[in-house]
Amino acid sequence: QVQLQESGPGLVKPAQTLSCAASGRTNVMGWYRQAPGKQRELVAGITSGGGTNYADSVKGRFTISRDNAKNTVYLQMNSLKPEDTAVYYCVASIGTIAALGRGYWGQGTQVTVSS
């Protein structure tokens, strides 16, 4: 069983960082988000070897990284837009990035970007 503890802002400035620490063994970690009235989408994922995957909407603005020693994943968010407003969920799995959504989920943290 993997437990995830997220930390991050509510109302954000143009650039912020989310972090999430996992209590158990993981291979891939990442972030999903869900905006009101929209489906959950994968924002970014990263493997223990450093391989990454990003949603097209955040490429060039968001950077995912991880500290394997701390079993912690970070999401650096730059050039935030109102359309980035959503609940962001930390997710972790022992599988692949493609199967990340079937892993363990955090409770979610609200990110609100005002125009």
PDB file of C-alpha atoms in Angstrom:
ATOM      1  CA  GLN A   1       0.000   0.000   0.000  1.00  0.00           C
ATOM      2  CA  VAL A   2       1.367   3.407  -1.000  1.00  0.00           C
ATOM      3  CA  GLN A   3       0.227   6.575   0.693  1.00  0.00           C
ATOM      4  CA  LEU A   4       0.762   9.959  -0.887  1.00  0.00           C
ATOM      5  CA  GLN A   5       1.081  13.298   0.871  1.00  0.00           C
ATOM      6  CA  GLU A   6       0.712  16.330  -1.354  1.00  0.00           C
ATOM      7  CA  SER A   7       1.663  19.884  -0.584  1.00  0.00           C
ATOM      8  CA  GLY A   8       1.174  22.980  -2.607  1.00  0.00           C
ATOM      9  CA  PRO A   9      -0.648  26.264  -2.948  1.00  0.00           C
ATOM     10  CA  GLY A  10      -4.274  27.153  -3.283  1.00  0.00           C
ATOM     11  CA  LEU A  11      -4.425  30.510  -5.012  1.00  0.00           C
ATOM     12  CA  VAL A  12      -1.218  30.683  -6.984  1.00  0.00           C
ATOM     13  CA  LYS A  13       1.111  33.236  -8.399  1.00  0.00           C
ATOM     14  CA  PRO A  14       2.457  32.913 -11.958  1.00  0.00           C
ATOM     15  CA  ALA A  15       4.895  30.182 -10.864  1.00  0.00           C
ATOM     16  CA  GLN A  16       4.571  27.589  -8.122  1.00  0.00           C
ATOM     17  CA  THR A  17       5.702  24.106  -7.186  1.00  0.00           C
ATOM     18  CA  LEU A  18       3.690  21.146  -6.018  1.00  0.00           C
ATOM     19  CA  SER A  19       5.337  18.316  -4.138  1.00  0.00           C
ATOM     20  CA  CYS A  20       4.259  14.840  -3.151  1.00  0.00           C
ATOM     21  CA  ALA A  21       5.988  12.268  -0.953  1.00  0.00           C
ATOM     22  CA  ALA A  22       5.219   8.561  -1.253  1.00  0.00           C
ATOM     23  CA  SER A  23       5.461   6.191   1.668  1.00  0.00           C
ATOM     24  CA  GLY A  24       6.060   2.998  -0.283  1.00  0.00           C
ATOM     25  CA  ARG A  25       7.898   1.594  -3.267  1.00  0.00           C
ATOM     26  CA  THR A  26       7.132   3.301  -6.566  1.00  0.00           C
ATOM     27  CA  ASN A  27       8.420   3.194 -10.117  1.00  0.00           C
ATOM     28  CA  VAL A  28       6.472   5.983 -11.739  1.00  0.00           C
ATOM     29  CA  MET A  29       5.028   9.081 -10.127  1.00  0.00           C
ATOM     30  CA  GLY A  30       3.095  11.912 -11.608  1.00  0.00           C
ATOM     31  CA  TRP A  31       0.256  14.369 -11.539  1.00  0.00           C
ATOM     32  CA  TYR A  32      -3.260  14.286 -12.886  1.00  0.00           C
ATOM     33  CA  ARG A  33      -5.660  17.197 -12.759  1.00  0.00           C
ATOM     34  CA  GLN A  34      -9.399  17.695 -13.008  1.00  0.00           C
ATOM     35  CA  ALA A  35     -11.057  20.986 -13.768  1.00  0.00           C
ATOM     36  CA  PRO A  36     -14.755  21.575 -13.071  1.00  0.00           C
ATOM     37  CA  GLY A  37     -16.875  19.856 -15.680  1.00  0.00           C
ATOM     38  CA  LYS A  38     -13.902  18.184 -17.347  1.00  0.00           C
ATOM     39  CA  GLN A  39     -12.370  14.737 -17.289  1.00  0.00           C
ATOM     40  CA  ARG A  40      -9.220  13.991 -15.375  1.00  0.00           C
ATOM     41  CA  GLU A  41      -6.118  14.306 -17.490  1.00  0.00           C
ATOM     42  CA  LEU A  42      -2.512  13.276 -17.049  1.00  0.00           C
ATOM     43  CA  VAL A  43      -0.411  16.400 -16.576  1.00  0.00           C
ATOM     44  CA  ALA A  44       3.024  14.821 -16.290  1.00  0.00           C
ATOM     45  CA  GLY A  45       4.658  11.574 -15.269  1.00  0.00           C
ATOM     46  CA  ILE A  46       8.197  10.509 -14.443  1.00  0.00           C
ATOM     47  CA  THR A  47       9.865   7.137 -14.004  1.00  0.00           C
ATOM     48  CA  SER A  48      12.460   6.266 -11.396  1.00  0.00           C
ATOM     49  CA  GLY A  49      15.010   6.473 -14.212  1.00  0.00           C
ATOM     50  CA  GLY A  50      14.016  10.016 -15.082  1.00  0.00           C
ATOM     51  CA  GLY A  51      11.920   9.385 -18.175  1.00  0.00           C
ATOM     52  CA  THR A  52       9.128  11.925 -18.489  1.00  0.00           C
ATOM     53  CA  ASN A  53       5.842  12.455 -20.271  1.00  0.00           C
ATOM     54  CA  TYR A  54       3.832  15.688 -20.461  1.00  0.00           C
ATOM     55  CA  ALA A  55       0.416  16.752 -21.621  1.00  0.00           C
ATOM     56  CA  ASP A  56       0.684  18.959 -24.697  1.00  0.00           C
ATOM     57  CA  SER A  57      -1.072  21.787 -22.845  1.00  0.00           C
ATOM     58  CA  VAL A  58       1.748  22.087 -20.290  1.00  0.00           C
ATOM     59  CA  LYS A  59       4.837  21.332 -22.379  1.00  0.00           C
ATOM     60  CA  GLY A  60       7.392  24.092 -22.034  1.00  0.00           C
ATOM     61  CA  ARG A  61       5.675  25.519 -18.940  1.00  0.00           C
ATOM     62  CA  PHE A  62       5.652  22.679 -16.397  1.00  0.00           C
ATOM     63  CA  THR A  63       8.597  20.554 -15.299  1.00  0.00           C
ATOM     64  CA  ILE A  64       8.317  17.310 -13.390  1.00  0.00           C
ATOM     65  CA  SER A  65      11.200  15.974 -11.329  1.00  0.00           C
ATOM     66  CA  ARG A  66      11.749  13.510  -8.518  1.00  0.00           C
ATOM     67  CA  ASP A  67      14.085  12.762  -5.668  1.00  0.00           C
ATOM     68  CA  ASN A  68      14.322   8.969  -5.509  1.00  0.00           C
ATOM     69  CA  ALA A  69      16.072   9.035  -2.145  1.00  0.00           C
ATOM     70  CA  LYS A  70      13.089  10.885  -0.681  1.00  0.00           C
ATOM     71  CA  ASN A  71      10.536   9.141  -2.904  1.00  0.00           C
ATOM     72  CA  THR A  72       9.185  12.584  -3.682  1.00  0.00           C
ATOM     73  CA  VAL A  73       7.928  14.066  -6.938  1.00  0.00           C
ATOM     74  CA  TYR A  74       7.753  17.763  -7.781  1.00  0.00           C
ATOM     75  CA  LEU A  75       5.817  19.714 -10.361  1.00  0.00           C
ATOM     76  CA  GLN A  76       7.280  23.117 -11.151  1.00  0.00           C
ATOM     77  CA  MET A  77       4.548  25.184 -12.786  1.00  0.00           C
ATOM     78  CA  ASN A  78       5.575  28.314 -14.694  1.00  0.00           C
ATOM     79  CA  SER A  79       3.584  30.740 -16.815  1.00  0.00           C
ATOM     80  CA  LEU A  80       0.368  29.593 -15.184  1.00  0.00           C
ATOM     81  CA  LYS A  81      -2.887  30.337 -16.968  1.00  0.00           C
ATOM     82  CA  PRO A  82      -6.465  30.453 -15.695  1.00  0.00           C
ATOM     83  CA  GLU A  83      -7.118  27.252 -17.647  1.00  0.00           C
ATOM     84  CA  ASP A  84      -4.621  25.487 -15.362  1.00  0.00           C
ATOM     85  CA  THR A  85      -7.111  25.901 -12.525  1.00  0.00           C
ATOM     86  CA  ALA A  86      -8.007  22.430 -11.298  1.00  0.00           C
ATOM     87  CA  VAL A  87      -7.602  19.933  -8.501  1.00  0.00           C
ATOM     88  CA  TYR A  88      -4.180  18.350  -8.926  1.00  0.00           C
ATOM     89  CA  TYR A  89      -3.718  14.761  -7.832  1.00  0.00           C
ATOM     90  CA  CYS A  90      -0.445  13.044  -7.093  1.00  0.00           C
ATOM     91  CA  VAL A  91      -0.364   9.497  -8.425  1.00  0.00           C
ATOM     92  CA  ALA A  92       2.173   6.717  -7.968  1.00  0.00           C
ATOM     93  CA  SER A  93       2.538   3.222  -9.344  1.00  0.00           C
ATOM     94  CA  ILE A  94       4.988   0.356  -9.671  1.00  0.00           C
ATOM     95  CA  GLY A  95       3.981   0.045 -13.332  1.00  0.00           C
ATOM     96  CA  THR A  96       4.479   2.304 -16.336  1.00  0.00           C
ATOM     97  CA  ILE A  97       3.522   5.917 -17.032  1.00  0.00           C
ATOM     98  CA  ALA A  98       0.827   4.638 -19.375  1.00  0.00           C
ATOM     99  CA  ALA A  99      -0.756   2.754 -16.473  1.00  0.00           C
ATOM    100  CA  LEU A 100      -0.171   5.471 -13.894  1.00  0.00           C
ATOM    101  CA  GLY A 101      -3.856   6.205 -13.526  1.00  0.00           C
ATOM    102  CA  ARG A 102      -4.419   2.715 -12.127  1.00  0.00           C
ATOM    103  CA  GLY A 103      -1.966   3.336  -9.273  1.00  0.00           C
ATOM    104  CA  TYR A 104      -2.309   5.000  -5.905  1.00  0.00           C
ATOM    105  CA  TRP A 105      -3.903   8.458  -5.689  1.00  0.00           C
ATOM    106  CA  GLY A 106      -3.414  11.336  -3.274  1.00  0.00           C
ATOM    107  CA  GLN A 107      -6.324  13.335  -1.909  1.00  0.00           C
ATOM    108  CA  GLY A 108      -5.797  16.217  -4.335  1.00  0.00           C
ATOM    109  CA  THR A 109      -4.803  19.834  -3.924  1.00  0.00           C
ATOM    110  CA  GLN A 110      -6.645  22.798  -5.408  1.00  0.00           C
ATOM    111  CA  VAL A 111      -4.729  25.122  -7.705  1.00  0.00           C
ATOM    112  CA  THR A 112      -6.505  28.305  -8.672  1.00  0.00           C
ATOM    113  CA  VAL A 113      -5.054  30.747 -11.181  1.00  0.00           C
ATOM    114  CA  SER A 114      -6.806  34.076 -11.443  1.00  0.00           C
ATOM    115  CA  SER A 115      -6.878  36.063 -14.656  1.00  0.00           C
TER     116      SER A 115
END
